[in-house]
Short mmCIF file of N, CA and C in Angstrom, two decimals:
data_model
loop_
_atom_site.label_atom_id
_atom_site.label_comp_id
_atom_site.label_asym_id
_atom_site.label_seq_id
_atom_site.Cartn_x
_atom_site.Cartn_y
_atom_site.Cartn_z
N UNK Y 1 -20.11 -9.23 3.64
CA UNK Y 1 -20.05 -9.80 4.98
C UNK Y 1 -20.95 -11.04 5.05
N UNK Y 2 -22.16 -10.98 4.44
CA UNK Y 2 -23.06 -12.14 4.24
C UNK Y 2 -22.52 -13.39 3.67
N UNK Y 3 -21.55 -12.81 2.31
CA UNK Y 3 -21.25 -13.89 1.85
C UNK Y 3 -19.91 -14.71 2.80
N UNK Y 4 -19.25 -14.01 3.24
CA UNK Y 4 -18.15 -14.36 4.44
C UNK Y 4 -18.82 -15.29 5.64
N UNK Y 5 -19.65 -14.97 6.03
CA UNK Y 5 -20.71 -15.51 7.21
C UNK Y 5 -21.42 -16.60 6.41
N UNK Y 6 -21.73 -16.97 5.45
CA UNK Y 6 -22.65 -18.25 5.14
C UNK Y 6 -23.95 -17.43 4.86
N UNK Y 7 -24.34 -16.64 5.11
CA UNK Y 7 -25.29 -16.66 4.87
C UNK Y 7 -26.33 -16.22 3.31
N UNK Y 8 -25.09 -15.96 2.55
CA UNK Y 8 -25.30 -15.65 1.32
C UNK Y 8 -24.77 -17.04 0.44
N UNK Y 9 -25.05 -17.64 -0.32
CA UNK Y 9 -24.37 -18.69 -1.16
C UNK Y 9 -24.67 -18.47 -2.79
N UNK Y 10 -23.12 -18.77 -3.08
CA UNK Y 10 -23.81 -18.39 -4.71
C UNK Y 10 -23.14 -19.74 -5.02
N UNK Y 11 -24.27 -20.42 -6.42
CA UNK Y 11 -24.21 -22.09 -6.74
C UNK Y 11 -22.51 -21.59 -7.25
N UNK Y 12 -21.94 -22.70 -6.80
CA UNK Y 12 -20.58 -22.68 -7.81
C UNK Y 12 -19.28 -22.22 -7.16
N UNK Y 13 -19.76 -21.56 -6.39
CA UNK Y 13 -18.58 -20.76 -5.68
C UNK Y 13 -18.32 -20.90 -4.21
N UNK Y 14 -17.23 -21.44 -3.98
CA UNK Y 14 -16.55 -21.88 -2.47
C UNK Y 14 -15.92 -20.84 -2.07
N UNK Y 15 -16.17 -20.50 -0.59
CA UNK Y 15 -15.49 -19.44 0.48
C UNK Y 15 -14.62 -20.04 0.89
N UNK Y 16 -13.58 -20.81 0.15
CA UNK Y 16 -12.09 -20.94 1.00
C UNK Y 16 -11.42 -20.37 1.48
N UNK Y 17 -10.51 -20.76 2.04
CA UNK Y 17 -9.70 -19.98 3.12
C UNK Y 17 -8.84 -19.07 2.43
N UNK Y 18 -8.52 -19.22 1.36
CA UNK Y 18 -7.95 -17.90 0.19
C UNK Y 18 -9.05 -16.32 0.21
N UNK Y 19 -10.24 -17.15 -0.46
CA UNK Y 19 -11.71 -16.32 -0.52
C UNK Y 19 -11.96 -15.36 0.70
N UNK Y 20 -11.34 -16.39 2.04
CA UNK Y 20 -12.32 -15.72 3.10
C UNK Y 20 -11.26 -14.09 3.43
N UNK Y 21 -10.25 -14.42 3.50
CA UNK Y 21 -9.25 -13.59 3.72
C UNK Y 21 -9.26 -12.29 2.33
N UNK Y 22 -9.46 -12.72 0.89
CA UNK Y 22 -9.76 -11.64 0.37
C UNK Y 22 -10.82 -10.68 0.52
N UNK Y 23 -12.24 -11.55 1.25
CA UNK Y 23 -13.16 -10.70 1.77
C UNK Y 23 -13.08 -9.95 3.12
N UNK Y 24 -12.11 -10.47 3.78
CA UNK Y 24 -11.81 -9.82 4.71
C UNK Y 24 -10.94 -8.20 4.41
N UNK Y 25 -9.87 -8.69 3.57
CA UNK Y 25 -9.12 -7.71 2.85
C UNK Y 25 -10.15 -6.47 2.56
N UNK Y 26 -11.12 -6.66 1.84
CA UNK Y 26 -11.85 -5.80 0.99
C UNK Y 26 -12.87 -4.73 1.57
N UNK Y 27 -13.42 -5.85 2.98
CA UNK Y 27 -14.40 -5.22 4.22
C UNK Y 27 -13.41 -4.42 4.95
N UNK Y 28 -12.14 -4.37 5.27
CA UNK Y 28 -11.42 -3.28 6.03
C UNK Y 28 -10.74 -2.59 4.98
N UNK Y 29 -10.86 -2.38 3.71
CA UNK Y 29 -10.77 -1.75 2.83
C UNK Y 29 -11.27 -0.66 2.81
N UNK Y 30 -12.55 -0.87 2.89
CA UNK Y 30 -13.91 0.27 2.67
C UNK Y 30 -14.30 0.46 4.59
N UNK Y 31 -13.53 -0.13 5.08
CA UNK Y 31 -13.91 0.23 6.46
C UNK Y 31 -15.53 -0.12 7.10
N UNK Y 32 -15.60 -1.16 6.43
CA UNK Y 32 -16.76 -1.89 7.16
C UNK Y 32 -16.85 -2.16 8.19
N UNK Y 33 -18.26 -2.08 9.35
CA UNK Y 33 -18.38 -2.07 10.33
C UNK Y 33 -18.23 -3.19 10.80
N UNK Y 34 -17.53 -3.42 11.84
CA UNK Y 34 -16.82 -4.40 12.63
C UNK Y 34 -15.81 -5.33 11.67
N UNK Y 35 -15.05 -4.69 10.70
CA UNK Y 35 -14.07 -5.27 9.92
C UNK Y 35 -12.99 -5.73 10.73
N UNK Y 36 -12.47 -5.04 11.51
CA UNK Y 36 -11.39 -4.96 12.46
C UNK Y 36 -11.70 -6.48 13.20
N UNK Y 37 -12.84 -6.59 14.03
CA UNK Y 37 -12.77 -7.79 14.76
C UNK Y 37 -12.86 -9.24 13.80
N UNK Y 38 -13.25 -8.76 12.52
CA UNK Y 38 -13.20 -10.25 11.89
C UNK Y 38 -11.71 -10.29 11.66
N UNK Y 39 -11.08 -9.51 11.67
CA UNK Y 39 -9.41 -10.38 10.99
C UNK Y 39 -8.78 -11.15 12.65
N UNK Y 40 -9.45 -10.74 13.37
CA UNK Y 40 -9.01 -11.47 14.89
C UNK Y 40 -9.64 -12.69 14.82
N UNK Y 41 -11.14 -12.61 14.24
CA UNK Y 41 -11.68 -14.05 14.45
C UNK Y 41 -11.10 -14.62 13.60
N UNK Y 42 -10.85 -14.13 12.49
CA UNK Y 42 -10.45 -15.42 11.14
C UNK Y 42 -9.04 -16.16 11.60
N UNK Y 43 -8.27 -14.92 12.42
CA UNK Y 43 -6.85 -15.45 13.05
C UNK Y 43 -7.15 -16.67 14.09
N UNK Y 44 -7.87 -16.58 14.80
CA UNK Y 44 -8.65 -17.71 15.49
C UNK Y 44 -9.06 -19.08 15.13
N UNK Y 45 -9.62 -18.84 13.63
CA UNK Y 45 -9.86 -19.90 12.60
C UNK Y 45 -8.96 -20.65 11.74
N UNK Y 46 -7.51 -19.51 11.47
CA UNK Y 46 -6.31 -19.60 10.62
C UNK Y 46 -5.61 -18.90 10.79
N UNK Y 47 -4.24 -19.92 11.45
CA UNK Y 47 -3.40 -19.00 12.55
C UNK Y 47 -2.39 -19.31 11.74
N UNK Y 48 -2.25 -19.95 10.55
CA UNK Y 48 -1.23 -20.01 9.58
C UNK Y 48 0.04 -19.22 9.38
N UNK Y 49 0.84 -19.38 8.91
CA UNK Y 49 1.92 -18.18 8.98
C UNK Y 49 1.25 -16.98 7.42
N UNK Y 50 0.87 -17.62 6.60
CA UNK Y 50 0.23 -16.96 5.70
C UNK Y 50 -0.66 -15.80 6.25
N UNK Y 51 -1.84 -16.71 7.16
CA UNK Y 51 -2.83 -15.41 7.43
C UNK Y 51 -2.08 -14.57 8.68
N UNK Y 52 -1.25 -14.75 9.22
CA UNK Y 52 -0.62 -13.68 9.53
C UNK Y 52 -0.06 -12.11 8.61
N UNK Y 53 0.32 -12.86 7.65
CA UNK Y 53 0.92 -11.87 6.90
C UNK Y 53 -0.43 -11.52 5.85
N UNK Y 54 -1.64 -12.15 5.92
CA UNK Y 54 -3.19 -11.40 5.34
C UNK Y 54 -3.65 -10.94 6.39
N UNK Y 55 -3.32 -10.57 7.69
CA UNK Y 55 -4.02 -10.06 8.71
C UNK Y 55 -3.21 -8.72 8.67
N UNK Y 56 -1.87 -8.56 8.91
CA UNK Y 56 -1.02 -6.98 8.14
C UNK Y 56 -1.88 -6.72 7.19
N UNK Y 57 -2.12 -7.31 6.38
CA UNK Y 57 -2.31 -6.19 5.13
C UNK Y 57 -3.90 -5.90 5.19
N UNK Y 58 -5.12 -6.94 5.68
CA UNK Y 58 -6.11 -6.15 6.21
C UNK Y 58 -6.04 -5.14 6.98
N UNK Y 59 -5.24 -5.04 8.27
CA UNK Y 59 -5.48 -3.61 8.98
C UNK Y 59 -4.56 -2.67 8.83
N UNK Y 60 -3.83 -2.74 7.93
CA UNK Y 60 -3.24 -1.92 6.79
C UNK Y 60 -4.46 -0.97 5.74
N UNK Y 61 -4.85 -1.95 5.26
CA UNK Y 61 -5.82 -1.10 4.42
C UNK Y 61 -6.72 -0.11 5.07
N UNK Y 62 -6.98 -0.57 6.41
CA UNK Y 62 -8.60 -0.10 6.97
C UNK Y 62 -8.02 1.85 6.60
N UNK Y 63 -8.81 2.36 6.26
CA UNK Y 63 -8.74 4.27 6.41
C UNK Y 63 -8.27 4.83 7.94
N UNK Y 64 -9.00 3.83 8.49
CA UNK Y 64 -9.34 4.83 9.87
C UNK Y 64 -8.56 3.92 10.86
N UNK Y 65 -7.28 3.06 10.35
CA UNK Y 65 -6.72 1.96 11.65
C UNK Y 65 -5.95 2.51 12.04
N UNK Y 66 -5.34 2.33 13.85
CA UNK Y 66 -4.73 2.43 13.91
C UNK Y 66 -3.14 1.67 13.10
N UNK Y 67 -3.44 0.96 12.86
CA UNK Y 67 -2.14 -0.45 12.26
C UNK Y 67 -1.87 -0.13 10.99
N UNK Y 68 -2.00 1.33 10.50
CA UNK Y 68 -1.77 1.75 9.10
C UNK Y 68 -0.22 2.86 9.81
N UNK Y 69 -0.99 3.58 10.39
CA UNK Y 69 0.21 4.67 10.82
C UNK Y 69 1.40 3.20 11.80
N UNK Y 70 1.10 2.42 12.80
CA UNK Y 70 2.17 1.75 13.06
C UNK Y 70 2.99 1.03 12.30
N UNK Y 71 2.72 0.35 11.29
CA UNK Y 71 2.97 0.01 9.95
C UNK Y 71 4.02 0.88 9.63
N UNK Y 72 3.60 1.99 9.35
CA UNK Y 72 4.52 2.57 8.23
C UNK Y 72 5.33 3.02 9.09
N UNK Y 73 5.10 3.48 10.44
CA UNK Y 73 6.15 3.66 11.19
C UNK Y 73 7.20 2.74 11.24
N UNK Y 74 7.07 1.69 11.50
CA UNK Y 74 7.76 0.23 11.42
C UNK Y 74 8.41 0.60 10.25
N UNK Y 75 8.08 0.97 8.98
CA UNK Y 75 8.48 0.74 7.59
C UNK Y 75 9.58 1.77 7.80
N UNK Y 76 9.43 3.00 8.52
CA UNK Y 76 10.70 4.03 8.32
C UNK Y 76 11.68 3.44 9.85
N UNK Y 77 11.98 3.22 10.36
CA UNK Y 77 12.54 2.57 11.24
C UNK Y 77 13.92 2.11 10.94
N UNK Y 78 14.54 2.65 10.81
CA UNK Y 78 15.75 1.64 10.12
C UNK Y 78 16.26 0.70 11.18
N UNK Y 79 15.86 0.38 12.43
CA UNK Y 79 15.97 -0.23 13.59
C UNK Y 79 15.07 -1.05 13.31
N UNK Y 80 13.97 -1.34 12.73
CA UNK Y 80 13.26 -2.55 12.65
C UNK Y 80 13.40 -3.85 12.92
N UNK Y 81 12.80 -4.24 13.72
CA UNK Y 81 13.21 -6.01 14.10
C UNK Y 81 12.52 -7.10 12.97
N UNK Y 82 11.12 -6.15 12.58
CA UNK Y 82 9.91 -6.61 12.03
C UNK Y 82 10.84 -7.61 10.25
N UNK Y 83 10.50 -9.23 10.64
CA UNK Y 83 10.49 -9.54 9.00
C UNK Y 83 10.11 -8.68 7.80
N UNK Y 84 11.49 -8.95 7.00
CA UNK Y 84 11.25 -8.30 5.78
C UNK Y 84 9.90 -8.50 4.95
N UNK Y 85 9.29 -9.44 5.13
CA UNK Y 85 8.18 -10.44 4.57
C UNK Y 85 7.01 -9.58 5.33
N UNK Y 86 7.08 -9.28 6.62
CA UNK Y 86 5.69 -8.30 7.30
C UNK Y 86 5.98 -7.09 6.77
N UNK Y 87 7.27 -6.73 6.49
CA UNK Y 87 7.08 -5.54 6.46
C UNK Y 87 6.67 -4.75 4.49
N UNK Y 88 6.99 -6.03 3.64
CA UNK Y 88 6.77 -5.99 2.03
C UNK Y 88 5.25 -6.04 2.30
N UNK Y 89 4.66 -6.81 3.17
CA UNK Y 89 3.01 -6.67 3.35
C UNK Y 89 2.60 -5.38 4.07
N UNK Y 90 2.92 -5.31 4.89
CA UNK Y 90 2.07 -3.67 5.65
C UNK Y 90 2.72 -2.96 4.27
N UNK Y 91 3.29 -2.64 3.08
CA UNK Y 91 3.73 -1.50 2.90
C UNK Y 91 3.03 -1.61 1.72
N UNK Y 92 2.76 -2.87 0.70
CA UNK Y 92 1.83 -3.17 -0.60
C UNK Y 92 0.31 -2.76 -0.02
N UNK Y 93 0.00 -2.53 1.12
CA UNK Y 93 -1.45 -2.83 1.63
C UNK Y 93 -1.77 -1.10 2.18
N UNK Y 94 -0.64 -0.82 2.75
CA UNK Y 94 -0.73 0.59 3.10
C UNK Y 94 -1.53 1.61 2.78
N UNK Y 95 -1.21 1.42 1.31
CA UNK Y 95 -1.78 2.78 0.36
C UNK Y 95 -2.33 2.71 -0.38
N UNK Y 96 -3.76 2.29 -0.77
CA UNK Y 96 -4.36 2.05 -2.09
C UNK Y 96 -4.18 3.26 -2.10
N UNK Y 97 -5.14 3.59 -4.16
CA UNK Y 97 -4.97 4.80 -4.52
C UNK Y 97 -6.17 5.61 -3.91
N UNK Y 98 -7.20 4.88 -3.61
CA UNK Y 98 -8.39 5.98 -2.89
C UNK Y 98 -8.17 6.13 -1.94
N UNK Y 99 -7.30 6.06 -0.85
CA UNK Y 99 -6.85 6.87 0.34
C UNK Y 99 -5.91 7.57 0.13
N UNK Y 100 -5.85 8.80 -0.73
CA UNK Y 100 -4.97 9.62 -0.55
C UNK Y 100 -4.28 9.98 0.20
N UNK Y 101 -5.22 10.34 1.30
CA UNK Y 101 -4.44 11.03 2.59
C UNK Y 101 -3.22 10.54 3.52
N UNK Y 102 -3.32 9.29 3.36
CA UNK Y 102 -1.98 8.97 3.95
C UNK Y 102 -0.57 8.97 3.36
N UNK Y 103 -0.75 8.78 1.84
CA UNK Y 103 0.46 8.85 1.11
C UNK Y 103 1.15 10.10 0.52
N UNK Y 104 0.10 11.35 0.99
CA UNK Y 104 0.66 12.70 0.81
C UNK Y 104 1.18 13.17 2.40
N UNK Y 105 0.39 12.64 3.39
CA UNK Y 105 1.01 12.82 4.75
C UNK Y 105 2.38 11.92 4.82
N UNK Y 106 2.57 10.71 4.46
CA UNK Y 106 3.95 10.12 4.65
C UNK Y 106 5.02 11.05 3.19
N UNK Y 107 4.58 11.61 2.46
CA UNK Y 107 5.10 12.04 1.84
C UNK Y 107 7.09 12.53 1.94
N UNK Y 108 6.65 13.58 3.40
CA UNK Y 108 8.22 13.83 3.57
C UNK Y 108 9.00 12.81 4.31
N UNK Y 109 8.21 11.92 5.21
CA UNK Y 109 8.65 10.80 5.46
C UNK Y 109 9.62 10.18 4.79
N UNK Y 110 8.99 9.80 3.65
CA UNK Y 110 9.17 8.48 2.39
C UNK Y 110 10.53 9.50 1.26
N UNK Y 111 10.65 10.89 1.28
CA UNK Y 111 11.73 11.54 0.95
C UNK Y 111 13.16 11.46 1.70
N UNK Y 112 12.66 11.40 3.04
CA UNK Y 112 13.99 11.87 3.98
C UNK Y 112 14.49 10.30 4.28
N UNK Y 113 13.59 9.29 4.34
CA UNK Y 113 14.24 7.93 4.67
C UNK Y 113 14.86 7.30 3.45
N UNK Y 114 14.14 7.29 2.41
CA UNK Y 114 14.77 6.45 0.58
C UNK Y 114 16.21 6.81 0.76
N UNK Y 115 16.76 7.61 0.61
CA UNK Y 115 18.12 7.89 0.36
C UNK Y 115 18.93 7.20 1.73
N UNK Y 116 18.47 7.27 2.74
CA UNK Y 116 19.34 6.93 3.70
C UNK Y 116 18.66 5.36 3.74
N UNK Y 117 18.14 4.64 3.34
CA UNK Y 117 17.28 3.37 3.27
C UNK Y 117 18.21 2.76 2.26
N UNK Y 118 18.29 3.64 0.96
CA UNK Y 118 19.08 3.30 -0.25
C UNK Y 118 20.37 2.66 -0.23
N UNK Y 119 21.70 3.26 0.82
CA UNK Y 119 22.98 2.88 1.29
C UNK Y 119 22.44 2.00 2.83
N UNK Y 120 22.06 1.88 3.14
CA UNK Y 120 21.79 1.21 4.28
C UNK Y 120 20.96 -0.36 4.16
N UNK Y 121 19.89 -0.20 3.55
CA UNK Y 121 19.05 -1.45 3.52
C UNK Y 121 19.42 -2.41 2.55
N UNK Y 122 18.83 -3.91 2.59
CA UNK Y 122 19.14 -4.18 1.28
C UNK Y 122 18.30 -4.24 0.07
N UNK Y 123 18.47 -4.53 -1.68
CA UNK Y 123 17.96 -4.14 -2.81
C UNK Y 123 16.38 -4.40 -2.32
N UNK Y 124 15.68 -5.40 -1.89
CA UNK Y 124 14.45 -5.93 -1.73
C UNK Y 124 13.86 -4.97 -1.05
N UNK Y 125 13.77 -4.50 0.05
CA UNK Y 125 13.40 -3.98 1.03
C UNK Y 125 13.35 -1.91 0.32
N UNK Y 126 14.30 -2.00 -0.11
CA UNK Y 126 14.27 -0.25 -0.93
C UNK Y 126 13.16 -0.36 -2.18
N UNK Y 127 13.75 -1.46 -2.62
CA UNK Y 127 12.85 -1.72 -4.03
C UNK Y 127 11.09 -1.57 -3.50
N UNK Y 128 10.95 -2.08 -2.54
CA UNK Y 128 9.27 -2.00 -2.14
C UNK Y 128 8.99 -1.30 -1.23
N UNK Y 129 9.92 -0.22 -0.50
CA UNK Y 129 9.71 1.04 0.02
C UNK Y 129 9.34 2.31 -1.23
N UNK Y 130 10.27 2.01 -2.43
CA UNK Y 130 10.32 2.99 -3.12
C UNK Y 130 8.74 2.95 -4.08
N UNK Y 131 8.71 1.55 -4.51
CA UNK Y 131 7.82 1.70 -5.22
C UNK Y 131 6.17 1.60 -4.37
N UNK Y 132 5.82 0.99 -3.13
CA UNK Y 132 4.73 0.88 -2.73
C UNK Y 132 4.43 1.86 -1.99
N UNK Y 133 5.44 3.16 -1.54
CA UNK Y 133 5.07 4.08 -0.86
C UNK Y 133 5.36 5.51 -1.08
N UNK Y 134 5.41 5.60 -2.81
CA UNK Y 134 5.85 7.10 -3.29
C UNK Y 134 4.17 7.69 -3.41
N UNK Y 135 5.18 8.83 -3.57
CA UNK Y 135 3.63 9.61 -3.14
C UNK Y 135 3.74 10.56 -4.34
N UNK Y 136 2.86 9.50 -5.69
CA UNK Y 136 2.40 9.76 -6.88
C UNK Y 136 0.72 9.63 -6.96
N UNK Y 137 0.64 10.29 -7.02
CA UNK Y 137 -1.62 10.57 -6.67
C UNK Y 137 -1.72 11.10 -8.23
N UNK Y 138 -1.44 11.21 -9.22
CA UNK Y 138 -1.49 12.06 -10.38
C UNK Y 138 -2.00 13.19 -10.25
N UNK Y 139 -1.00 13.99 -9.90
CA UNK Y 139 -1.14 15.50 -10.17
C UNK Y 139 0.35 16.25 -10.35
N UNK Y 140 -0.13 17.39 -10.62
CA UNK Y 140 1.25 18.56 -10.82
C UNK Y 140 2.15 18.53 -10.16
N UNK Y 141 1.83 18.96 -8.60
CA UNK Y 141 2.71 18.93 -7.39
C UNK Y 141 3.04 17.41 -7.06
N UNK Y 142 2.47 16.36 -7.09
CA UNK Y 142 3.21 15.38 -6.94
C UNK Y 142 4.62 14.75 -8.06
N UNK Y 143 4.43 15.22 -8.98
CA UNK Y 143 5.55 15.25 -10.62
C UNK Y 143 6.37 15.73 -9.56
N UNK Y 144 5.83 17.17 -9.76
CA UNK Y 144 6.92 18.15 -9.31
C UNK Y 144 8.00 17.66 -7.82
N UNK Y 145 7.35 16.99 -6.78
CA UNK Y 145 8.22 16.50 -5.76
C UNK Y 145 9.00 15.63 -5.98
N UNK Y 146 8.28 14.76 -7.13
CA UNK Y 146 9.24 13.16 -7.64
C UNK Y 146 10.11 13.79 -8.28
N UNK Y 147 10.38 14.75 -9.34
CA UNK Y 147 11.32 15.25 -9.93
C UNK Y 147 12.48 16.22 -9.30
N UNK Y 148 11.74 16.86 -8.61
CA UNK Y 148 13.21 17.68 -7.46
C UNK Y 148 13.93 16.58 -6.69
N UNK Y 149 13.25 15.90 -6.44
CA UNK Y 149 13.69 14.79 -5.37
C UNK Y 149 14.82 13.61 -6.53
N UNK Y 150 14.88 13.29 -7.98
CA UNK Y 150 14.92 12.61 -8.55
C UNK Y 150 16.42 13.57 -8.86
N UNK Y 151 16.29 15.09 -8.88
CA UNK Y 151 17.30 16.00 -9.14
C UNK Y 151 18.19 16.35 -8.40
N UNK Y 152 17.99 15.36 -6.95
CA UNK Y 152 18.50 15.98 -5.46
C UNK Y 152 19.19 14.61 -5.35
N UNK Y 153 18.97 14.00 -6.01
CA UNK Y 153 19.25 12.22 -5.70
C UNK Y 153 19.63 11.49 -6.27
N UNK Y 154 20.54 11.98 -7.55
CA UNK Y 154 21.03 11.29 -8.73
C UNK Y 154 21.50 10.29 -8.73
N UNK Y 155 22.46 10.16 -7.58
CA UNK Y 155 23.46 9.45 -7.10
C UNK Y 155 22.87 8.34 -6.20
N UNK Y 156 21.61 8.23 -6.10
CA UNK Y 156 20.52 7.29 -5.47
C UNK Y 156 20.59 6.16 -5.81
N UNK Y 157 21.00 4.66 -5.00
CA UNK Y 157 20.86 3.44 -5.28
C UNK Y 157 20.20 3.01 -6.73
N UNK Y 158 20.51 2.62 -7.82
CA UNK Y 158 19.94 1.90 -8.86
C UNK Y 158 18.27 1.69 -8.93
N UNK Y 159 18.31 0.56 -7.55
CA UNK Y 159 16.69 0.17 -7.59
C UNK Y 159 16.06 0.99 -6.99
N UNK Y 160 16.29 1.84 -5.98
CA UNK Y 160 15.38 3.49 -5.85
C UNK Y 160 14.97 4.06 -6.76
N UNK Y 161 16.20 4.55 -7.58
CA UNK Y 161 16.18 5.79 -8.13
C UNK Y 161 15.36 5.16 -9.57
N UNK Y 162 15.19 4.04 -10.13
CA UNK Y 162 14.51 3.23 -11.36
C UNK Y 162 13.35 3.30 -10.47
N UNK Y 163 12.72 2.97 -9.07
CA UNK Y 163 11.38 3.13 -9.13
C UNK Y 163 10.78 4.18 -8.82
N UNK Y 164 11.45 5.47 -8.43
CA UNK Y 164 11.05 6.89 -8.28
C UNK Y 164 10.88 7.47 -9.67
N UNK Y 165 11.68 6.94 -10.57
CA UNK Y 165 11.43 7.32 -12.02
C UNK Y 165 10.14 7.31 -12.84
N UNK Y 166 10.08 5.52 -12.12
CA UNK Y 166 9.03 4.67 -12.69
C UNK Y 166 7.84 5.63 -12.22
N UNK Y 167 7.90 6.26 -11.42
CA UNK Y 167 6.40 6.83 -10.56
C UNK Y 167 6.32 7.85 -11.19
N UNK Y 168 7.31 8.64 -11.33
CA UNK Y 168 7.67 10.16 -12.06
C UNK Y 168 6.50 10.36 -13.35
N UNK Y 169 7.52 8.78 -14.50
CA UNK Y 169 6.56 8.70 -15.67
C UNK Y 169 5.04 8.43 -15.73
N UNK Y 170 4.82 7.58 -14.49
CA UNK Y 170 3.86 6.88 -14.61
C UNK Y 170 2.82 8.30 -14.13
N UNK Y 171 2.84 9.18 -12.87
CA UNK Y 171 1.95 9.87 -12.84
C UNK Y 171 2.05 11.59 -13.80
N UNK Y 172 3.20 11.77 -14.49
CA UNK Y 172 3.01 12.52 -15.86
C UNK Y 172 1.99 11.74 -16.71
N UNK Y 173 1.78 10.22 -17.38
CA UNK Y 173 0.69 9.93 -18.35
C UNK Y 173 -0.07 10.11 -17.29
N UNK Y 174 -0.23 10.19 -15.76
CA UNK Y 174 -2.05 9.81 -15.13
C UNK Y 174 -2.63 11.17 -15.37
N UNK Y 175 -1.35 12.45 -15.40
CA UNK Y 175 -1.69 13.96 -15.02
C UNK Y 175 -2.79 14.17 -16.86
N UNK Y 176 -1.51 14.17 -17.62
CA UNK Y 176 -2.09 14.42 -19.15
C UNK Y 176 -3.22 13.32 -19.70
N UNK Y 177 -3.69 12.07 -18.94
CA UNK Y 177 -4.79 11.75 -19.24
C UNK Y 177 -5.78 12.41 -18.78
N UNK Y 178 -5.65 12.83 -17.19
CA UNK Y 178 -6.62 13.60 -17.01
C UNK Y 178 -6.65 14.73 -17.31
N UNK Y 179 -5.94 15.72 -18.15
CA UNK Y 179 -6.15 16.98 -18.54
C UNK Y 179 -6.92 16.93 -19.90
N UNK Y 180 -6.58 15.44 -20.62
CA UNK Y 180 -6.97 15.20 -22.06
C UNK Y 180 -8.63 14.54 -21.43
N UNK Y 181 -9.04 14.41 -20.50
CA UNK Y 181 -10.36 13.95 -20.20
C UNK Y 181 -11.05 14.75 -20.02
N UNK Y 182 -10.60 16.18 -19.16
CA UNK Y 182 -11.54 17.33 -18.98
C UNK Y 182 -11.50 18.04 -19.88
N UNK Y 183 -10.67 18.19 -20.94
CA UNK Y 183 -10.60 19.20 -21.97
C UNK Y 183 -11.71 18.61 -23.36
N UNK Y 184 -11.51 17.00 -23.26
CA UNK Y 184 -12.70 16.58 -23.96
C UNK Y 184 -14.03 16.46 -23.45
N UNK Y 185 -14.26 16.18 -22.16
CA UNK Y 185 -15.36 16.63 -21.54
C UNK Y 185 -16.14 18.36 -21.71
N UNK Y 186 -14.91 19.49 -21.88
CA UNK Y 186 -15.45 20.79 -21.71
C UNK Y 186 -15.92 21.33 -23.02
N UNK Y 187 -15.42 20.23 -23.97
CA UNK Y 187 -15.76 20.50 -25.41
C UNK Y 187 -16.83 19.89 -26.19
N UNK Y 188 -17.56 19.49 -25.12
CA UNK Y 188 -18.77 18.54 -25.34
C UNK Y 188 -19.88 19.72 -25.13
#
């Protein structure tokens, strides 16, 4: 926040208007205190069409925003008015991996809309529903949902059903790295 405010300077390095917005990003990330009102002031400062679409994805990130659950509400909507462009941002910003909790709560959400999103929406818009909002945390039970769901859904749009896959594989290696980490850890 210091360095955002001026009051920190390091030789060499400029807080541009790229900079300021990734620090903004990062402070409603971790839910820093009074994060929320800086993406209003910076909008004040840079009303750009850009920092519009870096102001979604800051109060997207925050843990505790409201503009995370409206977001994704927006995102299952198949009535949406919201640009495809706001809505590829609230949905990349949504879910890091250290907030679990929201991407196992949208969980049945993000099951019951893909398929009907899949014949309905177009390739862009499924493609970054499927992949920015599956709910792969690496573990057992999450495999296990991507794979019933993968077995229930064969017949699933191309670019769905390739990035539900993609998640499938990807959190089987996250599961067996971490089983191959505690098993070498317990043998220490």
């Amino acid at each position: 926040a210091d360095l955002l405010d001026g009051k920190i300077k390091i030789e060499g390095l400029e807080i541009d208007q790229d900079r300021r917005w990734g620090l903004i990003l990062q402070l409603n990330r971790v839910d820093a205190k009074g994060a929320d009102k800086r993406v209003d002031a910076e909008l004040k400062r840079d009303n750009s069409r850009r920092a519009q679409t870096e102001a979604i994805a800051a109060r997207v990130l925050s843990p505790s925003g409201k503009a995370k659950a409206a977001w994704l509400a927006e995102t299952a909507d198949a009535n949406t008015k919201k640009p495809l462009a706001e809505l590829k941002e609230a949905m990349s910003h949504a879910m890091p991996f250290e907030q679990p909790e929201p991407r196992r709560a949208y969980a049945a959400t993000y099951y019951a809309r893909l398929p009907e999103f899949a014949k309905n929406r177009d390739s862009e818009f499924v493609g970054s529903f499927a992949e920015q909002l599956v709910p792969a945390l690496c573990s057992r039970a999450d495999g296990k949902g991507l794979t019933d769901f993968i077995a229930k859904n064969g017949d699933l749009n191309p670019v769905a059903l390739k990035e539900v896959r993609a998640a499938a594989q990807m959190n089987e290696r996250c599961v067996k790295a971490r089983e191959l980490a505690e098993k070498s850890r317990s043998t220490l």
